[in-house]
Short mmCIF file of C-alpha atoms and ligand atoms in Angstrom, two decimals:
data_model
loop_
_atom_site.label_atom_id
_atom_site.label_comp_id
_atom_site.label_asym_id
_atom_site.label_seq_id
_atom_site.Cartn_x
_atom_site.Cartn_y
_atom_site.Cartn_z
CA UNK A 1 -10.82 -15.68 -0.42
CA UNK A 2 -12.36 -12.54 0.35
CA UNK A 3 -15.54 -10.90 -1.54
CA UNK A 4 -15.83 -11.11 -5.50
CA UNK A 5 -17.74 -8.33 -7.21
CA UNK A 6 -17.41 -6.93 -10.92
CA UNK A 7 -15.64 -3.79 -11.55
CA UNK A 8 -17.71 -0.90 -13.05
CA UNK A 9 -14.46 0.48 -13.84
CA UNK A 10 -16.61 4.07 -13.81
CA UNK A 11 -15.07 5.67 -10.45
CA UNK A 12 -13.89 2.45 -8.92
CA UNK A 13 -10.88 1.89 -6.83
CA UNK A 14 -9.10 -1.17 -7.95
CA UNK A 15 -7.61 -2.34 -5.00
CA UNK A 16 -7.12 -6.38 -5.90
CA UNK A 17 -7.40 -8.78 -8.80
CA UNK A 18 -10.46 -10.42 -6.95
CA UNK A 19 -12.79 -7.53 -8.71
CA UNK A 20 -12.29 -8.53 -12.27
CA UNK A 21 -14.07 -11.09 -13.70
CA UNK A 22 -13.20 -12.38 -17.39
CA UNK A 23 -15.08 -9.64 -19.12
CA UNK A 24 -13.31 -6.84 -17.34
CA UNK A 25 -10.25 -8.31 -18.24
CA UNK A 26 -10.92 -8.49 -21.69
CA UNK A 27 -12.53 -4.73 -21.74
CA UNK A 28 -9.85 -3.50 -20.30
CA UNK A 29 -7.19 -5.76 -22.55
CA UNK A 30 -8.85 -4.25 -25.44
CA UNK A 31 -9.37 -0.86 -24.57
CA UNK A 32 -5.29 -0.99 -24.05
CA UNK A 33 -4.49 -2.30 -27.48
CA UNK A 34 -6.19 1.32 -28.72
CA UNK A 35 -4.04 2.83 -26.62
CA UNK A 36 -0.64 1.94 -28.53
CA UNK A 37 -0.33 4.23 -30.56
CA UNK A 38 -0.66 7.25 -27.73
CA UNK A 39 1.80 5.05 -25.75
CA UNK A 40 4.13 5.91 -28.53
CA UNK A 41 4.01 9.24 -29.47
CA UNK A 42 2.81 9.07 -32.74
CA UNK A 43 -0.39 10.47 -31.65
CA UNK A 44 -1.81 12.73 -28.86
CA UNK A 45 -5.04 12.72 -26.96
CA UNK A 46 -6.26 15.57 -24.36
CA UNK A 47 -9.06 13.86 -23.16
CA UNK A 48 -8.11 13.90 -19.73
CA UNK A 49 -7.41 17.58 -20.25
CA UNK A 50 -8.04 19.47 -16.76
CA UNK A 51 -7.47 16.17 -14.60
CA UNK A 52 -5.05 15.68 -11.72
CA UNK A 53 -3.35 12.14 -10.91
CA UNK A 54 -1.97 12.22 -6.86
CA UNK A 55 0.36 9.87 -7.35
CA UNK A 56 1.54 8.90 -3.49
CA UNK A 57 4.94 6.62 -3.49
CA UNK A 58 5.91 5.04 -0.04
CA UNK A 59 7.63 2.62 -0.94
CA UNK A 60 10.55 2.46 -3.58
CA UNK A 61 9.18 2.27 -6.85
CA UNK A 62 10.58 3.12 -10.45
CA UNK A 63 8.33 1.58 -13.35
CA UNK A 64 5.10 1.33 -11.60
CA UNK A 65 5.19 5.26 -10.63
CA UNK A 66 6.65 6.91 -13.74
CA UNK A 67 4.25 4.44 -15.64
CA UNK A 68 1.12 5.44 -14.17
CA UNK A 69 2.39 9.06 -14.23
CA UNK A 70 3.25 8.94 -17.80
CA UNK A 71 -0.14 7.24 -18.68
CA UNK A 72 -2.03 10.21 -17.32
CA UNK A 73 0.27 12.45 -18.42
CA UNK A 74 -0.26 10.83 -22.40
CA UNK A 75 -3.95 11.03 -21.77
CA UNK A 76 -3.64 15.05 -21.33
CA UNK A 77 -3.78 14.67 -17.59
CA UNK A 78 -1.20 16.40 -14.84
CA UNK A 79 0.37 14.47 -12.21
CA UNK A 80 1.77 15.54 -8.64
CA UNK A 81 3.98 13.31 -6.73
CA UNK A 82 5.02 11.98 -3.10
CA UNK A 83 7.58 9.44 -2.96
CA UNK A 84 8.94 8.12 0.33
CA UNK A 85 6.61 8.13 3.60
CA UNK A 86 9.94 10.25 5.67
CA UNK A 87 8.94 13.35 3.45
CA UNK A 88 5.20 13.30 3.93
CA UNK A 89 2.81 13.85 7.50
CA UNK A 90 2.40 10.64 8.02
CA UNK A 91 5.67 10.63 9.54
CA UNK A 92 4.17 13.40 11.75
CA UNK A 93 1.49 10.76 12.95
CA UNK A 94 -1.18 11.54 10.75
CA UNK A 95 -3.68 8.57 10.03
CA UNK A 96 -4.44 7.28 6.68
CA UNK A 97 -8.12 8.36 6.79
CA UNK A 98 -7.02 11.79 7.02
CA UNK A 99 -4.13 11.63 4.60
CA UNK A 100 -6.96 10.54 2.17
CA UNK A 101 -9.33 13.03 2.83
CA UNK A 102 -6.97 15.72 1.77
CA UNK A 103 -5.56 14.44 -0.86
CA UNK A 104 -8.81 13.34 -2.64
CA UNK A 105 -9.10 17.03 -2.38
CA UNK A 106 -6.58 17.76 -4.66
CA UNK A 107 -6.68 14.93 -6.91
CA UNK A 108 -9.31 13.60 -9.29
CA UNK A 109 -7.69 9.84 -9.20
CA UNK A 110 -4.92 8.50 -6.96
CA UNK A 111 -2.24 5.65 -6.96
CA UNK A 112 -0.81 5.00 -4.11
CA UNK A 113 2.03 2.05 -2.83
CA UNK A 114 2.82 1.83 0.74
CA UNK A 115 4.48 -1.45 3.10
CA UNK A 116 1.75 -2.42 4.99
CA UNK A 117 -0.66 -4.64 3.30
CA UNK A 118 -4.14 -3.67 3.24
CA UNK A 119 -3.33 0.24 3.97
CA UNK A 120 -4.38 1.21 0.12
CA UNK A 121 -7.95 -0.21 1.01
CA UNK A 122 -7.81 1.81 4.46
CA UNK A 123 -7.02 4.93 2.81
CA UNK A 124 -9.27 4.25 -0.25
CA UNK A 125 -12.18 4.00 2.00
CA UNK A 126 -11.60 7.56 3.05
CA UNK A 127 -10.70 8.74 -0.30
CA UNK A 128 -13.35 11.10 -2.01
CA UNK A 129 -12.17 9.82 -5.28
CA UNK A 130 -11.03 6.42 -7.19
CA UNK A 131 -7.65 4.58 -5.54
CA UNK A 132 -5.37 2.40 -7.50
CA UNK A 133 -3.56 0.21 -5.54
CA UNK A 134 0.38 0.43 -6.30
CA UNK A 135 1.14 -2.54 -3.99
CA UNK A 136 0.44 -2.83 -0.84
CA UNK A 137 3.07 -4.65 1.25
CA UNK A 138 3.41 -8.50 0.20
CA UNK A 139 -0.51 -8.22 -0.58
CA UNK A 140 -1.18 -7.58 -4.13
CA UNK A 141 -0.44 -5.08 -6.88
CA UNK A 142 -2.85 -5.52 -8.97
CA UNK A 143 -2.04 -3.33 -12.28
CA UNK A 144 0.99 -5.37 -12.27
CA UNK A 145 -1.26 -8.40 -12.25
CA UNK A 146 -2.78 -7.05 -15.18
CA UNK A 147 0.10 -6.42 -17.15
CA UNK A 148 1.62 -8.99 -16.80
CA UNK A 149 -1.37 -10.85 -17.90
CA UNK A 150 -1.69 -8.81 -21.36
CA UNK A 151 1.82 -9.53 -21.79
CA UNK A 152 1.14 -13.06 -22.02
CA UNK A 153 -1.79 -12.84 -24.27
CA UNK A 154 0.18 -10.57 -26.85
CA UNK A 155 3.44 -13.41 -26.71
CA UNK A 156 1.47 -16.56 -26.96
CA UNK A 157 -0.57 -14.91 -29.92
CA UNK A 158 2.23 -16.04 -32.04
CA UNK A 159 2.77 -19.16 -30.37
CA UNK A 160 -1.31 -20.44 -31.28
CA UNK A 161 -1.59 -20.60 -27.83
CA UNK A 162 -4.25 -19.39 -25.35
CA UNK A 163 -4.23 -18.38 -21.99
CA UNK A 164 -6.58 -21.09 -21.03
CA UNK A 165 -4.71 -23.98 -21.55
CA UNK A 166 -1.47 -22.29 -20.42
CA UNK A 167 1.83 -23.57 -18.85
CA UNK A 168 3.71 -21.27 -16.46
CA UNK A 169 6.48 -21.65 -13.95
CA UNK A 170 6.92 -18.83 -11.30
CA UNK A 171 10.25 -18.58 -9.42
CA UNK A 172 11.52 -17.52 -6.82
CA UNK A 173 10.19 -15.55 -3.36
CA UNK A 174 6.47 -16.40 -4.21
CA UNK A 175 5.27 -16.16 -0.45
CA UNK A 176 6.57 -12.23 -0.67
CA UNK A 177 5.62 -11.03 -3.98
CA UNK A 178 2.81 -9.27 -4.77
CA UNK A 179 3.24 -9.86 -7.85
CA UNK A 180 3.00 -13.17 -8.27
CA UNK A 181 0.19 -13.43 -5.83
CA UNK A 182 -1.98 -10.91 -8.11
CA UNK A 183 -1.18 -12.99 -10.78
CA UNK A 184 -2.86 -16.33 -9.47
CA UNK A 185 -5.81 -14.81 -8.22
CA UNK A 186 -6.04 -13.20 -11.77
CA UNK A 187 -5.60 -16.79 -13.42
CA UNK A 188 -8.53 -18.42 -11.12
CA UNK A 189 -10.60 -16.47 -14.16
CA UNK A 190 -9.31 -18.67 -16.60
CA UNK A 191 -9.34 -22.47 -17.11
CA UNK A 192 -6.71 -25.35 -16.87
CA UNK A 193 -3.61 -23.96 -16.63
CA UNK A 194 -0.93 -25.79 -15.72
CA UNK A 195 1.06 -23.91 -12.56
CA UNK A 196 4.79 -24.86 -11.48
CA UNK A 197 5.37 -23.17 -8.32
CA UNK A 198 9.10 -22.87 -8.03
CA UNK A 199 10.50 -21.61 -4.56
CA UNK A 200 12.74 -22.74 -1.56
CA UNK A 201 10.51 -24.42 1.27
CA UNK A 202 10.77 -21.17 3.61
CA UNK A 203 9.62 -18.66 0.32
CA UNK A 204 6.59 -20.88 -0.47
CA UNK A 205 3.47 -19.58 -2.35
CA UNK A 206 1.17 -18.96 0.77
CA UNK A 207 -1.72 -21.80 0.98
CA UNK A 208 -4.80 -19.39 0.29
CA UNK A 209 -3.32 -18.70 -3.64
CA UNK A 210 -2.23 -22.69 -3.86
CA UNK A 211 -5.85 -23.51 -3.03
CA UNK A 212 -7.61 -20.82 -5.37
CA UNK A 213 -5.30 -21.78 -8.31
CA UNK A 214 -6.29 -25.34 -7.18
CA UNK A 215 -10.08 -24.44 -6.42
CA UNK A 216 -9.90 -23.13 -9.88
CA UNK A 217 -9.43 -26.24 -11.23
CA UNK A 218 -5.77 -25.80 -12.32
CA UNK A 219 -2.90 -28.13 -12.15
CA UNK A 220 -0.40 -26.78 -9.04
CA UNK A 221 2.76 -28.23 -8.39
CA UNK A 222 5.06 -27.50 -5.69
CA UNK A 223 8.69 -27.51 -5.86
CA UNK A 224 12.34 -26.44 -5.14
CA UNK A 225 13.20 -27.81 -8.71
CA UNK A 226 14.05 -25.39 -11.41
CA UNK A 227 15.52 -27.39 -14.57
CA UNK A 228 12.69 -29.98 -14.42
CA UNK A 229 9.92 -26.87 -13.85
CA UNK A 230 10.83 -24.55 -16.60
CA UNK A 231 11.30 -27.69 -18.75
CA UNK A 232 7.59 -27.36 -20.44
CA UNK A 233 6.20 -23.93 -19.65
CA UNK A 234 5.34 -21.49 -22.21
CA UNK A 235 5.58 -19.13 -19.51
CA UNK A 236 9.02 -18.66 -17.17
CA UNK A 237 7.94 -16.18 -14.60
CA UNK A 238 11.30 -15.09 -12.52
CA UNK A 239 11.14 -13.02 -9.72
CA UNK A 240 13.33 -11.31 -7.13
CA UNK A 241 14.11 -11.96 -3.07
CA UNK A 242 12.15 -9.60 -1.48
CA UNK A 243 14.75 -8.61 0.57
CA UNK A 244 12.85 -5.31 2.30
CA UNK A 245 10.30 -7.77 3.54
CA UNK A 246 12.69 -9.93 5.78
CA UNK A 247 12.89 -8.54 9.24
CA UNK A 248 16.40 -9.10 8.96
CA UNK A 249 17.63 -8.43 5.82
CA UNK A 250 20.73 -11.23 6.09
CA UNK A 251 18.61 -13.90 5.94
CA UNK A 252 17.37 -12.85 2.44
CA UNK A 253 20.97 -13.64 1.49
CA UNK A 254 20.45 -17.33 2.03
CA UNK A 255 18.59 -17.18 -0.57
CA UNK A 256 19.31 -15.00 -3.34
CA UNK A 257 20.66 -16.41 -6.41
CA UNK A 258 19.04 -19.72 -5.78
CA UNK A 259 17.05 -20.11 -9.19
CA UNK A 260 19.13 -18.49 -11.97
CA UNK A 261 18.33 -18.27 -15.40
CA UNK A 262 20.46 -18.17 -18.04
CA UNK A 263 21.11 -19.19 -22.13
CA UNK A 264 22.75 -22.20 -21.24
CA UNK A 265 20.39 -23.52 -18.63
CA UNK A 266 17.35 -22.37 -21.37
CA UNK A 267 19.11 -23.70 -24.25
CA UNK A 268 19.25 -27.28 -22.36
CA UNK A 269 15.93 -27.81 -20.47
CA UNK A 270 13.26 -25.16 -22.36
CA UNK A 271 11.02 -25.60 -24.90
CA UNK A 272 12.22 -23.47 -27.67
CA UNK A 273 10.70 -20.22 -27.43
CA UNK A 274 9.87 -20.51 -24.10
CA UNK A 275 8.87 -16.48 -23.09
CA UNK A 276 10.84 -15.38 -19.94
CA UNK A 277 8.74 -12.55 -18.10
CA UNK A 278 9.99 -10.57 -15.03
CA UNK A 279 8.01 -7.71 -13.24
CA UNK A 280 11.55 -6.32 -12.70
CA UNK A 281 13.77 -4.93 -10.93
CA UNK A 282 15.71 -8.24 -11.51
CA UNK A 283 18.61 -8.21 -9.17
CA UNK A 284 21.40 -7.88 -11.22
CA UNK A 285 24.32 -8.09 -8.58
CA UNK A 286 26.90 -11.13 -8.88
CA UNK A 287 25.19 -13.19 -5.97
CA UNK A 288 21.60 -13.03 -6.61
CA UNK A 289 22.08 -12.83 -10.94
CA UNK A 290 18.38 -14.43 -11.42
CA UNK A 291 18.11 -13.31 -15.27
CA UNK A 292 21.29 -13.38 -16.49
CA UNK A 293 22.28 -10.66 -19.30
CA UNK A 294 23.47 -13.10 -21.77
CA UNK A 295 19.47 -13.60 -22.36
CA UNK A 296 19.26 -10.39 -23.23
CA UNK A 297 19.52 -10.88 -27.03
CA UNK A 298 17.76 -13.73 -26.45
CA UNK A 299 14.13 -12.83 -28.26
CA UNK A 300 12.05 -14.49 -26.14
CA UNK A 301 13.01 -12.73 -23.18
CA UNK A 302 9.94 -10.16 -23.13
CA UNK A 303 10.62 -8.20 -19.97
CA UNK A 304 10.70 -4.97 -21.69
CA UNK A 305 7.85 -5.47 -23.98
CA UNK A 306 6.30 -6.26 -20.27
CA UNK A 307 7.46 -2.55 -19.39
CA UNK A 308 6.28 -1.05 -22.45
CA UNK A 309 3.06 -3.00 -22.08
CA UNK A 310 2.73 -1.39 -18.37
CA UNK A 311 2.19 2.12 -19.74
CA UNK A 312 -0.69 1.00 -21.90
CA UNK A 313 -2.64 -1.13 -19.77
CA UNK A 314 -2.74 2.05 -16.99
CA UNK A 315 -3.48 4.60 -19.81
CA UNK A 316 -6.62 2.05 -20.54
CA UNK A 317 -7.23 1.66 -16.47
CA UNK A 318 -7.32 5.83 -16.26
CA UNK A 319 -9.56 5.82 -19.20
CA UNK A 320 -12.24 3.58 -18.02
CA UNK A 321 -12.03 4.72 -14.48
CA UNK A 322 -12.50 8.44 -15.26
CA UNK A 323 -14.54 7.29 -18.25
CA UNK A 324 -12.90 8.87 -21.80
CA UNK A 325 -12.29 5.53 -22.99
CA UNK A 326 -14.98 6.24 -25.94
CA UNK A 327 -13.40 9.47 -26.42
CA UNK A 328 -9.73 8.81 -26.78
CA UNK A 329 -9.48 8.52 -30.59
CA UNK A 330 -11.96 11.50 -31.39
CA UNK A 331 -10.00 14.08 -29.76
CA UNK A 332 -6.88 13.27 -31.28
CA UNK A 333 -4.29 14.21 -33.53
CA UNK A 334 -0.63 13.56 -35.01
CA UNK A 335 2.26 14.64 -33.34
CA UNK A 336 4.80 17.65 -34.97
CA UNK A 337 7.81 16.43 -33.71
CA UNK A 338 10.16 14.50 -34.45
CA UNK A 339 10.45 11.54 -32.54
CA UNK A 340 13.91 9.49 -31.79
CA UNK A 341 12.22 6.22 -30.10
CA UNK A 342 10.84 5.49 -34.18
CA UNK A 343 12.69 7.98 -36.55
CA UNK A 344 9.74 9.77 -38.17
CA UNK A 345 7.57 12.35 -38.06
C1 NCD B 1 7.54 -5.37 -8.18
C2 NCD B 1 6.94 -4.82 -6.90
O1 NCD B 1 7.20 -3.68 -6.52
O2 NCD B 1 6.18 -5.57 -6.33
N1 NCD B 1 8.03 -4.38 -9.01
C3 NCD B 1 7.16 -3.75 -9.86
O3 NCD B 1 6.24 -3.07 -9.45
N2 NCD B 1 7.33 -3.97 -11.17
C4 NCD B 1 8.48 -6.51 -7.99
C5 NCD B 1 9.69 -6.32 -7.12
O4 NCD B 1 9.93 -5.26 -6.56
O5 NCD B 1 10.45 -7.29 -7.03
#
């Protein structure tokens, strides 16, 4: 894989998972847990005060863009907003490179998510100031990666379990998603972990992750076997068809609804609080159904703390990128209001 080289999260773009090395993980990891409490209103912070996030959508997006906007916005930052390529120039032709250039003008960081892999690095190298990669294409989406990551630290916590060591199964289209393909690179930091690589033949985890994880020293098995591959996980990592990445979107139909999850399939072949993780959206439409809602009061199923855990992790990536991370808890203060998400002052 391509070029490894520690973040100095001080002005950098983070374009993939290959930058961090264990320490920036863990930096970052703890710099989020200080970050709760912001996360939920129950205190404010202005240190980014002044600061402008561009945040450029091209691609559909709910979580990942009103996450990173809300992080900057709970940091004291502003936030302005393009979402879909049809209403910006590039539909008039204009490159990348200059796209960047103006933008950077306006902006002071930017996150950006566009279909074509490796177009967040082209327009990052033209940008005047630090680029977050969104997702680009089936390439990698790196905060995601992150997330995701944190989420699995916070469950196994109470489960005396550590992510070296761990057990996880991923499902479903793992040669589209970025997600899941941030996630092994991020897990090559970390040491035998046991990876079930769940998929049908024709949605296989590309060969250049299976050989990293495997490089890494980690247990890989391939396989179009769910019950026997979620059967001793701590980890049960579902995904979705990436339908908008098949150049004709019937054949994604083939396969949706292939690996469903639901009580009575984890009630008969999972260890008992097995954590079920999404990156969501999970496709919730009769013939694809891959997390069923009858695990919803199920609490093991974490995908929301996942959510929730998104906001903090980017407020701690904004903070160490446009360096207020030391800063964060001096210039705060209580909130006034009352506030309906915990029912006090
Ligand atoms: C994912 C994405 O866009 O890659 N969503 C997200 O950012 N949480 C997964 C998906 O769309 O299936």
């Amino acid at each position: 894989m391509g070029q490894v080289f520690t973040v100095d999260f001080t002005g950098a773009h983070i374009l993939s998972i290959e930058q961090f090395q264990r320490e920036d993980i863990e930096k970052l990891f703890r710099t989020a847990d200080r970050m709760e409490p912001y996360a939920q209103r129950r205190r404010v912070t202005r240190v980014l005060e002044g600061a402008i996030l561009g945040n450029m959508f091209f691609e559909a997006s709910t979580r990942t863009r009103i996450s990173f906007g809300s992080a900057f916005n709970l940091l004291g930052g502003e936030v302005r907003e393009s979402v879909g390529a049809e209403s910006s120039s590039l539909v008039k032709g204009e490159s990348l490179r200059d796209t960047a250039r103006v933008l950077s003008g306006y902006s002071d960081v930017i996150c950006m998510r566009h279909p074509v892999a490796g177009s967040v690095a082209e327009f990052a190298s033209a940008s005047r100031v630090p680029v977050i990669n969104g997702g680009d294409g089936s390439n990698e989406h790196p905060s995601q990666a992150l997330l995701d990551l944190y989420t699995i630290e916070r469950e196994l916590q109470g489960r005396q379990r550590k992510i070296d060591g761990l057990r996880i199964a991923m499902i479903g289209d793992l040669k589209h998603g970025r997600t899941v393909h941030s996630l092994s690179k991020l897990l090559c930091q970390y040491r035998n972990i046991k990876v079930m690589l769940v998929s049908p033949a024709e949605l296989a985890m590309p060969d250049e992750y299976v050989s990293a994880l495997r490089e890494a020293g980690h247990q890989v098995h391939v396989t179009d076997r769910l019950e026997e591959s979620i059967a001793n996980v701590d980890i049960v990592y579902s995904t979705r068809i990436q339908e908008e990445r098949f150049q004709d979107r019937q054949q994604a139909d083939l396969y949706r609804g292939r690996f469903r999850l639901n009580q009575a399939i984890y009630t008969r072949h999972c260890e008992p609080n097995t954590v079920i993780m999404h990156p969501l959206p999970r496709d919730s439409r009769a013939e694809a159904n891959e997390l069923d809602a009858d695990l919803d009061s199920n609490p093991n199923l974490a995908i929301f703390r996942q959510t929730d855990n998104g906001l903090i992790v980017r407020m701690a990536l904004f903070a160490l990128i446009l360096d207020v991370a030391h800063l964060v808890d001096q210039h705060a203060r209580d909130v006034f209001w009352f506030n309906p998400r915990i029912g006090s002052h």
